[in-house]
Amino acid sequence: MNNEQEIRKKYDKISQELGNKPKNIAELLIKRGGLLMEAKKIPLANNDFAQAARIMEVDSSQKTTENIENLRKYLFGLSIQKNSNDKNPTGSKLKDESSDGGEKVSTTTSLKNSTNEKVSFQESTIEILDKVFSIFYKDAPDTTPDPTAKGSLFIDVHQKLSNPDTASKCKNLLEILEKKILNGHKMSHIYQRRILELYASIYANSMDFIDPISSNTIESENLQLSPNSQISDLIMEILEADMDENLDKAKTFLQEIIRVSNIETKESISEKELGITNTGFNIIDYNHYISIQNALTKAILISLSSENSEISNLANQGNILYFSKVFFCCNLSNDIKIKTKTLRNAVKLVSNSRIIVKDIFNEDYPLVSLYSSETPLSTISELNIKTKSLKSGSKELNNSEATNSIKRVHKELVPGSLIQLLWDCGSSDKQIRAIANVFISLYLQKLEEPTKKKGADKKQELESRNIFVSYSKKILSDWLQSTKQSDKRRGYLTLASIFSVQSSNLGTEILTDSLSVESLFDSYENDLPETNLSLLELCDSLLGKTGYLEMIEEFGLSFLVLCSDINSIKNTPIKSDLVTNLTKAIATKILCKLSVYEKNEIIPKEQDPNISKAHISTLKESIDSSELLENCANTLGSKENQNLEIICNISEGVSYLSLQSKLKNKICVNPSIIPKFLDNLKDETSQIKASDAKNTLLFTTISTISNLVYRKPILSEEQQSADKIRQAATKNKSNQISNDEKELIEKIESNESVDKRCLLLSRQNGIFELIVSAVSTKSNPSETMKDAVISIILSFSCVPQIRGVLVQQGCVNALVNSSSILSIPKGQSNGIKEFLNKTDANATHALAKIAISLPPQLAFPDNSRVSVNSLIRPFLMLCASSGHDQLCVFEALLALTNFASIGPGSSETPEECPGYLIVNTYKGLDIIEMLVLSNMCLIRRAATELICNLVASVETAFEYFITGVDKIPEESFGKQVTEEEKTKYQSHKLHLLAALCDFDLDNNLDINDKITNNSDFDPRTVLAASGTLATLTNDPSVARFLICCHPRFHQTLLNLLSCGVLDFIHRGLVIFLNCLNSENSSVKSKLKRNLDLVSIVDKLTNITPEFFVNSGDPNSEILIRKTEMITELAERCNTLLSS
């Protein structure tokens, strides 16, 4: 038996014993691990040793001296075996070649020493590893990692520490712990604390994890984290998690950090006398603050939640510490991730409603030189040196000269955190600039919000704001008036960020006196293209502020025209330079914005009164909007301008131009505009995946489409009068247009023209996919986007040819996703109320239009989210609309009429039918019956037709109209009628239906004639009402009411039968036949006595197709069959009359 078989036999034997769960499991696992190690199956051996170690910790009876020694021996063997596999271990030479070519083993002194050192080192590391076990696995909770984790950790750490070079670097140990514990398992706070204790024990309980590096040895642009600062970062992450939602720990952390930071700047007596503030800066602060910023932010936010004023004050002290030191130090980093994290934490803090922001940029530490290069830190040493030289040279100067010189140096100082913030707002990195813009928006909003404080508190807040404004103006004035192009660029971008905050007047306060709008355009001819590009971004932001638009047009028009290249020779080659093309795109966008501005003689209050009115129409006189559109189209059509940022700016310009009536048709037919936008939005290349740019392009494209298909609302008489007054008040000579132009605009904006534009756009490949994707959950659409998409789909749905495409492309779901029409607010029943917001009403109106043109079950299948039954409630709510534009009510009634005609499916009960839900679940008849009384002819007709369908299909609707009819006396219309009886008769629902059937024979009964809402008579309403009575007269009490109680229904019935129109005659005969079949003898008796009725019925038994008026070809098969049906009904009536 060879050695391998022997090992296998022993292995199987031990494995069999382990299967019986003996008491000495640890001993057997160690032995089996030794066999596996001997067989060179190291990973399997590691697993057995790990399990043995765990069992020994849990079961002290198995933690015998023999087991411990054996485990040590095998683990030591693993390390030696690993090192022996190295080709040439450091410090020893294991092989030596003899002169005869043989080999001999050399056991040198260095090898002995190395081995002894390793043995000694291994024994010492066992103690450290025991600490690891005692910390992590003693009294372990249920969240303990996998049982093998401890053993694996033991072996990994053991192997790492077996090499003195490796062991001397704590980073390696941290990586193991992080890999095995921190990242491998979600741990409870107890484990996080244990890690912290472990670090403290390894580093001799020293918490100074930052290398004491002198600031004099490190240049600012080369700031790097010291090796051990990574330990500090890791510990801060642990502390951050440990204090989560724990107010006491957050308070303790804040107290300690504030104490250590030593906020109060110490100043020497001489410096105080000179008014000089300490500007010293230590590089150690840089490392410390980068490590603590997340934990500090969390501690502040947790402490702010306390109602205890002492803790809240502590939190605001921490807030000042963050902005005065942490924000400044962390912003010195060239690492974008660190700067981004710092700004995000700042946003979190300023977003908190309880934070006090008035002092965060007014602290004295650190003050830095206003004249700085890429980071303020680079000038601190120069400033200190300059100050020192002035102090040392004061012996040669008199005291006043020295003092004034030093003060002149420090007069250039500004708060470091503030200059860092403004620097970030003007950063060339768009991500940094975007986050900084969010911060400054929140900060200015909070700084300038109305305060309820009075007296000293209010005065203090005003002073803080004035200080902030003063420093900001000083910094920006210096940048904007600088001869350095980089400073000017930064100043333009920073000021653009400030002006983008709509609720703040800070930009207006900065852009005054010598620094005015006019001064911005003084030297653009001498500036670099990059600088002019930044100036354009500032102009774009200024347009959002009231009063600046006129100034931009007056002082900057030449600059904008030059940048847009609008007057260049056409068809000239387009430059491929990105900056040039981007400059042209932004300038064109700004000119597009200016072109749609409606100028008038009423100058806004905020406008500079010194602006010359002679300049008001400068743009319209120099540039036609059609030229701007052509410029946009050329830019989009150029192969050189495929940059997404350029396309986004042009798309924004086009969205403004699309507001002008005369350009709408041109935009629709231009092949370089809408198709180009759609192609870029469908592009899956890496460029289009930039979410911000894609969102911008998506929004501007949707806005453009919305403007192109916009339909003017129908104005009430009051609104029309108000509109005329407004036009008269804002009219001036430069704005007056000819009658021909006015007629052209009215034609372009007419519904017929909008329909044509909708048809053109609907043929654009991908347009509906874009519209649907714009409001998908993945896109996280804004309310503005949802409103725009709903308006677009509503406009498209006005064209019947497009409605089927809307359903196919998923626009039905888009309407529902963009609104709340299918949701019932909590606390509300199924009661029907008018829509409170226009968005939901428009979405429902679009769905109603679709429901009219398409089979309901095809457009809204039962298995979809938007089913027929789900839309009944929204349609009824639309019927309740009280606005002057009642088209939505009419179309909602038509949609419900279609729904009411749907019977139960094979798997449905009658209670699941749309008609049942309309009548019983949502009590819709109350609304529908009121609409029958509408003063609008079309709404009366639609409501009556819906009632006709419901009465025929829903028993409850049938009973709704006949309830109480049997209590009306037959002679109620006689002279002896009482007031009570008269009220019962006049208020009964059947009385209304009978009145709707009434007409004169000289009325136009052609149902194909066009009827408007102002029409006095509608034949279709008569048909619907008489059809309803034809159904209801199956009940004897209804026949009794109509024949015996109603004073005029005999004449109404006679008119139906003698009018000569087939549909009217058919309904009249059905009513007559049902009444004759009534069980009430008086009904039949009264009919027989009416000789006119008897005569016309007899006449109808012998009619031919030629008898009917306007019924088409008398020889048509359909008309012949209908004639036969009429004669058959008349014969049945005659038979009953004769009986």
PDB file of C-alpha atoms in Angstrom, residues 66 91 142 171 213 246 340 423 516 590 873 888 1001 1034 1047 1049 1061:
ATOM      1  CA  GLU A  66      -3.179  19.099  22.713  1.00  0.00           C
ATOM      2  CA  GLY A  91      17.682  36.330   3.020  1.00  0.00           C
ATOM      3  CA  ASP A 142     -27.351  35.271  15.514  1.00  0.00           C
ATOM      4  CA  LYS A 171      -3.283  48.198   5.221  1.00  0.00           C
ATOM      5  CA  ILE A 213       3.237  65.150   7.905  1.00  0.00           C
ATOM      6  CA  ASN A 246     -28.779  57.167  18.093  1.00  0.00           C
ATOM      7  CA  THR A 340     -18.777  65.579  -5.007  1.00  0.00           C
ATOM      8  CA  TRP A 423     -15.513  78.307  -7.409  1.00  0.00           C
ATOM      9  CA  SER A 516     -23.587  96.114 -14.910  1.00  0.00           C
ATOM     10  CA  ILE A 590     -30.928  82.928 -26.907  1.00  0.00           C
ATOM     11  CA  ARG A 873     -65.961  56.294 -13.057  1.00  0.00           C
ATOM     12  CA  CYS A 888     -65.813  66.704 -23.090  1.00  0.00           C
ATOM     13  CA  LEU A1001     -94.616  67.696 -38.275  1.00  0.00           C
ATOM     14  CA  ASN A1034     -93.595  46.957 -21.718  1.00  0.00           C
ATOM     15  CA  PRO A1047    -102.520  65.223 -21.821  1.00  0.00           C
ATOM     16  CA  PHE A1049     -98.953  62.016 -25.632  1.00  0.00           C
ATOM     17  CA  VAL A1061     -89.809  58.809 -41.499  1.00  0.00           C
TER      18      VAL A1061
END
